[in-house]
Amino acid sequence: MLMQSALLALGATAVAALQPLEVKNDDFVNPKTGNRFQIVGMAYQPGGSAGYDPKTKRDPLSNPDVCMRDAALLQILGVNAIRVYNLNPDLNHDECVSIFNAAGMYMLLDVNSPMPGEALTSFEVYKSYYASYLNRTFAVVEAFKDYPNTLAFFSGNEVIDKEETTEFVPSYVRAVTRDLKNYIKKHVSRPIPVGYSAADVREVLWDSFNYFTCSLQGDANDMSMGDLFALNSYSWCGDSSFTKSSFDDLVEGFKDSPVPIFFSEFGCNTPSPRIFTEIGSIYGPDMYNVFAGGIVYEYTQEENNYGIVNMTEEGPATLMSDFYSLKEQYAKLDFSKLQNLKPKASAPKPVSCSPKLITVDGFQSNFTLPALPPGAAKIISEGVSPKPKGKLVEIKDWKVKFEVRNADGTVIKDLAVKPLADDEVNAPGSNTASLSAGSGSGSGSSGSGSQGSTNGDDKENDAASRGVGAVLALVMGVVAMVAAF
Ligand SMILES: *[C@@H]1O[C@H](CO)[C@@H](O)[C@H](O)[C@H]1NC(C)=O
Ligand SMILES: *[C@@H]1O[C@H](CO)[C@@H](O)[C@H](O)[C@H]1NC(C)=O
Ligand SMILES: *[C@@H]1O[C@H](CO)[C@@H](O)[C@H](O)[C@H]1NC(C)=O
């Protein structure tokens, strides 16, 4: 026994870990520092929805070489969280999660997938709510609950996608939230928050928000009340503003929220390339007291044209100009101020659920939730069987194995994840691998990377690149001499 706990203790100290975060009123809070956490996130789904394929046994967090490449690039960019949509609970995610953990990034995870039987459907929703569907969502919880950097679970994504879907869907989404929270309460040692990620259908947004965050018994202990509310919003396009984008309406509408609010997706891509000036608003005084940040859509370039990195799924990659624009915007933020805000002393109490909250004709105003489907109560009480299980593991080599190029075609040298210290969250400047300029402006690095480079490691990198420069100059000199003859 003693031996075993000594070994356990050793194991625990060998791997640096992020501090699990908590929800306090309408903030995410780091219980160790007492400070608020603002999500600076990236939607991460390499391969698109095909990146999750039960037949080929892969999902976005199952190939450590790919995760190393992407964690290094995201670390350079400056993000502190990823959102992953389609996960297979039966795969091993230990190495990928350990890489993202060491890179200082939290994970917001969808428990659903686009595969049949793995999500509530917008049409005839009642047909998609059954025990083996719930079992899968609980299995995702099991697979990720033991990682310290699991920040939240999404119980649904855009299941309400137009007005016609509001007649029956709300009570089912709320029921799944309830079931997940009950499962977590029984089987997880910390209260990992659960909430819905809504499409920005403005006509039904406020009814959706009220439906999912009201309390049936009038307090925050309601097991079917969302622990957070997230919004996929694309209303800030190009050179817009807080008011032109209608972000001001969002702040007004959400300002009395009892739970954290954030963008679970943002980043309108018309016009393109993007300039990401909404970053200044989201993380500035306009919004940071109401929004706990947001998640940019998305990392990988796909047909829908929202990517910042163009890649083959499991190989080389090329940064796109949007990568540099986003990095430049992040670099303008005062990160240490942003991540050291104090939680608000109190938040508005949840409102009591009542048909009076519903304003749109046809939106469900029935708050009697569907009962658990047959067989589900047993899974909640006994747990998923067999239980997938995850744990942080030691990573020995942080180098990226694939070639990654700048937008101008030059290869990024010495690309690697820089493992951060215990509890250290990623921020711009943590990893200062030097990039060249984006879309051929030729003005050298965007400047953001060097700003935070005050620690020893970076100096080492600088010295190393100076070394390479000197050798290059020498070679050029010789070449010039030879040419002169
Ligand atoms: C529940 O999920 C686990 C893990 O994915 C799986 O092995 C098991 O077969 C599932 N059980 C049911 C009843 O669907
Ligand atoms: C992405 O890379 C592929 C080749 O790998 C290329 O055909 C395509 O044009 C690139 N897309 C963009 C948007 O750069
Ligand atoms: C409200 O929903 C519950 C559960 O789905 C159902 O049993 C009940 O009949 C519904 N009530 C009304 C008035 O539609």
JSON list of N, CA and C in Angstrom, two decimals, residues 95-134:
[
{"chain": "A", "resi": 95, "resn": "GLU", "atom": "N", "xyz": [-1.70, 10.40, -24.88]},
{"chain": "A", "resi": 95, "resn": "GLU", "atom": "CA", "xyz": [-0.55, 11.18, -25.35]},
{"chain": "A", "resi": 95, "resn": "GLU", "atom": "C", "xyz": [-0.98, 12.54, -25.88]},
{"chain": "A", "resi": 96, "resn": "CYS", "atom": "N", "xyz": [-2.02, 12.58, -26.69]},
{"chain": "A", "resi": 96, "resn": "CYS", "atom": "CA", "xyz": [-2.48, 13.86, -27.23]},
{"chain": "A", "resi": 96, "resn": "CYS", "atom": "C", "xyz": [-2.90, 14.82, -26.12]},
{"chain": "A", "resi": 97, "resn": "VAL", "atom": "N", "xyz": [-3.66, 14.31, -25.17]},
{"chain": "A", "resi": 97, "resn": "VAL", "atom": "CA", "xyz": [-4.12, 15.20, -24.08]},
{"chain": "A", "resi": 97, "resn": "VAL", "atom": "C", "xyz": [-2.92, 15.65, -23.26]},
{"chain": "A", "resi": 98, "resn": "SER", "atom": "N", "xyz": [-1.94, 14.76, -23.06]},
{"chain": "A", "resi": 98, "resn": "SER", "atom": "CA", "xyz": [-0.75, 15.15, -22.29]},
{"chain": "A", "resi": 98, "resn": "SER", "atom": "C", "xyz": [0.03, 16.24, -23.02]},
{"chain": "A", "resi": 99, "resn": "ILE", "atom": "N", "xyz": [0.05, 16.16, -24.35]},
{"chain": "A", "resi": 99, "resn": "ILE", "atom": "CA", "xyz": [0.73, 17.18, -25.15]},
{"chain": "A", "resi": 99, "resn": "ILE", "atom": "C", "xyz": [0.02, 18.53, -25.01]},
{"chain": "A", "resi": 100, "resn": "PHE", "atom": "N", "xyz": [-1.31, 18.53, -25.17]},
{"chain": "A", "resi": 100, "resn": "PHE", "atom": "CA", "xyz": [-2.04, 19.80, -25.05]},
{"chain": "A", "resi": 100, "resn": "PHE", "atom": "C", "xyz": [-1.99, 20.34, -23.61]},
{"chain": "A", "resi": 101, "resn": "ASN", "atom": "N", "xyz": [-2.00, 19.44, -22.64]},
{"chain": "A", "resi": 101, "resn": "ASN", "atom": "CA", "xyz": [-1.87, 19.86, -21.25]},
{"chain": "A", "resi": 101, "resn": "ASN", "atom": "C", "xyz": [-0.52, 20.55, -21.02]},
{"chain": "A", "resi": 102, "resn": "ALA", "atom": "N", "xyz": [0.55, 19.93, -21.52]},
{"chain": "A", "resi": 102, "resn": "ALA", "atom": "CA", "xyz": [1.88, 20.51, -21.34]},
{"chain": "A", "resi": 102, "resn": "ALA", "atom": "C", "xyz": [2.02, 21.83, -22.09]},
{"chain": "A", "resi": 103, "resn": "ALA", "atom": "N", "xyz": [1.28, 21.95, -23.19]},
{"chain": "A", "resi": 103, "resn": "ALA", "atom": "CA", "xyz": [1.31, 23.18, -23.98]},
{"chain": "A", "resi": 103, "resn": "ALA", "atom": "C", "xyz": [0.44, 24.27, -23.35]},
{"chain": "A", "resi": 104, "resn": "GLY", "atom": "N", "xyz": [-0.19, 23.97, -22.21]},
{"chain": "A", "resi": 104, "resn": "GLY", "atom": "CA", "xyz": [-0.95, 24.97, -21.47]},
{"chain": "A", "resi": 104, "resn": "GLY", "atom": "C", "xyz": [-2.35, 25.20, -22.00]},
{"chain": "A", "resi": 105, "resn": "MET", "atom": "N", "xyz": [-2.98, 24.16, -22.52]},
{"chain": "A", "resi": 105, "resn": "MET", "atom": "CA", "xyz": [-4.31, 24.34, -23.12]},
{"chain": "A", "resi": 105, "resn": "MET", "atom": "C", "xyz": [-5.37, 23.45, -22.49]},
{"chain": "A", "resi": 106, "resn": "TYR", "atom": "N", "xyz": [-6.51, 24.06, -22.20]},
{"chain": "A", "resi": 106, "resn": "TYR", "atom": "CA", "xyz": [-7.68, 23.34, -21.70]},
{"chain": "A", "resi": 106, "resn": "TYR", "atom": "C", "xyz": [-8.48, 22.79, -22.88]},
{"chain": "A", "resi": 107, "resn": "MET", "atom": "N", "xyz": [-9.42, 21.89, -22.58]},
{"chain": "A", "resi": 107, "resn": "MET", "atom": "CA", "xyz": [-10.23, 21.27, -23.64]},
{"chain": "A", "resi": 107, "resn": "MET", "atom": "C", "xyz": [-11.72, 21.43, -23.34]},
{"chain": "A", "resi": 108, "resn": "LEU", "atom": "N", "xyz": [-12.47, 21.91, -24.34]},
{"chain": "A", "resi": 108, "resn": "LEU", "atom": "CA", "xyz": [-13.93, 21.92, -24.27]},
{"chain": "A", "resi": 108, "resn": "LEU", "atom": "C", "xyz": [-14.41, 20.87, -25.25]},
{"chain": "A", "resi": 109, "resn": "LEU", "atom": "N", "xyz": [-15.16, 19.90, -24.77]},
{"chain": "A", "resi": 109, "resn": "LEU", "atom": "CA", "xyz": [-15.41, 18.70, -25.55]},
{"chain": "A", "resi": 109, "resn": "LEU", "atom": "C", "xyz": [-16.90, 18.47, -25.81]},
{"chain": "A", "resi": 110, "resn": "ASP", "atom": "N", "xyz": [-17.21, 18.19, -27.05]},
{"chain": "A", "resi": 110, "resn": "ASP", "atom": "CA", "xyz": [-18.58, 17.78, -27.39]},
{"chain": "A", "resi": 110, "resn": "ASP", "atom": "C", "xyz": [-18.73, 16.29, -27.10]},
{"chain": "A", "resi": 111, "resn": "VAL", "atom": "N", "xyz": [-19.83, 15.90, -26.49]},
{"chain": "A", "resi": 111, "resn": "VAL", "atom": "CA", "xyz": [-20.05, 14.48, -26.20]},
{"chain": "A", "resi": 111, "resn": "VAL", "atom": "C", "xyz": [-20.78, 13.79, -27.35]},
{"chain": "A", "resi": 112, "resn": "ASN", "atom": "N", "xyz": [-21.15, 14.57, -28.36]},
{"chain": "A", "resi": 112, "resn": "ASN", "atom": "CA", "xyz": [-21.92, 14.03, -29.49]},
{"chain": "A", "resi": 112, "resn": "ASN", "atom": "C", "xyz": [-21.03, 13.91, -30.73]},
{"chain": "A", "resi": 113, "resn": "SER", "atom": "N", "xyz": [-21.60, 13.37, -31.79]},
{"chain": "A", "resi": 113, "resn": "SER", "atom": "CA", "xyz": [-20.88, 13.31, -33.07]},
{"chain": "A", "resi": 113, "resn": "SER", "atom": "C", "xyz": [-21.93, 13.29, -34.18]},
{"chain": "A", "resi": 114, "resn": "PRO", "atom": "N", "xyz": [-21.51, 13.52, -35.44]},
{"chain": "A", "resi": 114, "resn": "PRO", "atom": "CA", "xyz": [-22.49, 13.49, -36.53]},
{"chain": "A", "resi": 114, "resn": "PRO", "atom": "C", "xyz": [-22.92, 12.08, -36.93]},
{"chain": "A", "resi": 115, "resn": "MET", "atom": "N", "xyz": [-22.31, 11.05, -36.35]},
{"chain": "A", "resi": 115, "resn": "MET", "atom": "CA", "xyz": [-22.68, 9.68, -36.71]},
{"chain": "A", "resi": 115, "resn": "MET", "atom": "C", "xyz": [-24.10, 9.37, -36.22]},
{"chain": "A", "resi": 116, "resn": "PRO", "atom": "N", "xyz": [-24.83, 8.52, -36.97]},
{"chain": "A", "resi": 116, "resn": "PRO", "atom": "CA", "xyz": [-26.18, 8.16, -36.53]},
{"chain": "A", "resi": 116, "resn": "PRO", "atom": "C", "xyz": [-26.16, 7.56, -35.13]},
{"chain": "A", "resi": 117, "resn": "GLY", "atom": "N", "xyz": [-27.11, 7.98, -34.30]},
{"chain": "A", "resi": 117, "resn": "GLY", "atom": "CA", "xyz": [-27.20, 7.44, -32.95]},
{"chain": "A", "resi": 117, "resn": "GLY", "atom": "C", "xyz": [-26.25, 8.09, -31.96]},
{"chain": "A", "resi": 118, "resn": "GLU", "atom": "N", "xyz": [-25.49, 9.12, -32.43]},
{"chain": "A", "resi": 118, "resn": "GLU", "atom": "CA", "xyz": [-24.51, 9.73, -31.54]},
{"chain": "A", "resi": 118, "resn": "GLU", "atom": "C", "xyz": [-24.80, 11.20, -31.26]},
{"chain": "A", "resi": 119, "resn": "ALA", "atom": "N", "xyz": [-26.04, 11.64, -31.54]},
{"chain": "A", "resi": 119, "resn": "ALA", "atom": "CA", "xyz": [-26.45, 13.00, -31.20]},
{"chain": "A", "resi": 119, "resn": "ALA", "atom": "C", "xyz": [-27.97, 13.07, -31.23]},
{"chain": "A", "resi": 120, "resn": "LEU", "atom": "N", "xyz": [-28.52, 14.05, -30.52]},
{"chain": "A", "resi": 120, "resn": "LEU", "atom": "CA", "xyz": [-29.94, 14.35, -30.69]},
{"chain": "A", "resi": 120, "resn": "LEU", "atom": "C", "xyz": [-30.13, 14.89, -32.09]},
{"chain": "A", "resi": 121, "resn": "THR", "atom": "N", "xyz": [-31.26, 14.56, -32.72]},
{"chain": "A", "resi": 121, "resn": "THR", "atom": "CA", "xyz": [-31.53, 15.08, -34.05]},
{"chain": "A", "resi": 121, "resn": "THR", "atom": "C", "xyz": [-32.51, 16.25, -33.95]},
{"chain": "A", "resi": 122, "resn": "SER", "atom": "N", "xyz": [-32.37, 17.21, -34.85]},
{"chain": "A", "resi": 122, "resn": "SER", "atom": "CA", "xyz": [-33.27, 18.37, -34.83]},
{"chain": "A", "resi": 122, "resn": "SER", "atom": "C", "xyz": [-34.69, 17.96, -35.22]},
{"chain": "A", "resi": 123, "resn": "PHE", "atom": "N", "xyz": [-34.77, 16.99, -36.14]},
{"chain": "A", "resi": 123, "resn": "PHE", "atom": "CA", "xyz": [-36.06, 16.51, -36.63]},
{"chain": "A", "resi": 123, "resn": "PHE", "atom": "C", "xyz": [-36.45, 15.25, -35.85]},
{"chain": "A", "resi": 124, "resn": "GLU", "atom": "N", "xyz": [-37.68, 15.19, -35.39]},
{"chain": "A", "resi": 124, "resn": "GLU", "atom": "CA", "xyz": [-38.17, 14.04, -34.60]},
{"chain": "A", "resi": 124, "resn": "GLU", "atom": "C", "xyz": [-37.19, 13.68, -33.48]},
{"chain": "A", "resi": 125, "resn": "VAL", "atom": "N", "xyz": [-36.91, 14.70, -32.68]},
{"chain": "A", "resi": 125, "resn": "VAL", "atom": "CA", "xyz": [-35.87, 14.57, -31.65]},
{"chain": "A", "resi": 125, "resn": "VAL", "atom": "C", "xyz": [-36.13, 13.39, -30.71]},
{"chain": "A", "resi": 126, "resn": "TYR", "atom": "N", "xyz": [-37.42, 13.12, -30.43]},
{"chain": "A", "resi": 126, "resn": "TYR", "atom": "CA", "xyz": [-37.76, 12.08, -29.46]},
{"chain": "A", "resi": 126, "resn": "TYR", "atom": "C", "xyz": [-37.27, 10.70, -29.89]},
{"chain": "A", "resi": 127, "resn": "LYS", "atom": "N", "xyz": [-37.07, 10.53, -31.24]},
{"chain": "A", "resi": 127, "resn": "LYS", "atom": "CA", "xyz": [-36.58, 9.24, -31.73]},
{"chain": "A", "resi": 127, "resn": "LYS", "atom": "C", "xyz": [-35.08, 9.05, -31.46]},
{"chain": "A", "resi": 128, "resn": "SER", "atom": "N", "xyz": [-34.38, 10.14, -31.11]},
{"chain": "A", "resi": 128, "resn": "SER", "atom": "CA", "xyz": [-32.91, 10.03, -30.95]},
{"chain": "A", "resi": 128, "resn": "SER", "atom": "C", "xyz": [-32.48, 9.96, -29.48]},
{"chain": "A", "resi": 129, "resn": "TYR", "atom": "N", "xyz": [-33.47, 9.92, -28.59]},
{"chain": "A", "resi": 129, "resn": "TYR", "atom": "CA", "xyz": [-33.15, 9.93, -27.15]},
{"chain": "A", "resi": 129, "resn": "TYR", "atom": "C", "xyz": [-33.37, 8.53, -26.59]},
{"chain": "A", "resi": 130, "resn": "TYR", "atom": "N", "xyz": [-32.30, 7.75, -26.47]},
{"chain": "A", "resi": 130, "resn": "TYR", "atom": "CA", "xyz": [-32.43, 6.39, -25.95]},
{"chain": "A", "resi": 130, "resn": "TYR", "atom": "C", "xyz": [-31.14, 6.00, -25.22]},
{"chain": "A", "resi": 131, "resn": "ALA", "atom": "N", "xyz": [-31.18, 4.85, -24.53]},
{"chain": "A", "resi": 131, "resn": "ALA", "atom": "CA", "xyz": [-30.11, 4.51, -23.58]},
{"chain": "A", "resi": 131, "resn": "ALA", "atom": "C", "xyz": [-28.74, 4.40, -24.23]},
{"chain": "A", "resi": 132, "resn": "SER", "atom": "N", "xyz": [-28.64, 3.77, -25.41]},
{"chain": "A", "resi": 132, "resn": "SER", "atom": "CA", "xyz": [-27.28, 3.57, -25.94]},
{"chain": "A", "resi": 132, "resn": "SER", "atom": "C", "xyz": [-26.70, 4.90, -26.44]},
{"chain": "A", "resi": 133, "resn": "TYR", "atom": "N", "xyz": [-27.58, 5.83, -26.85]},
{"chain": "A", "resi": 133, "resn": "TYR", "atom": "CA", "xyz": [-27.08, 7.18, -27.16]},
{"chain": "A", "resi": 133, "resn": "TYR", "atom": "C", "xyz": [-26.51, 7.83, -25.89]},
{"chain": "A", "resi": 134, "resn": "LEU", "atom": "N", "xyz": [-27.27, 7.78, -24.82]},
{"chain": "A", "resi": 134, "resn": "LEU", "atom": "CA", "xyz": [-26.78, 8.38, -23.56]},
{"chain": "A", "resi": 134, "resn": "LEU", "atom": "C", "xyz": [-25.50, 7.70, -23.10]}
]
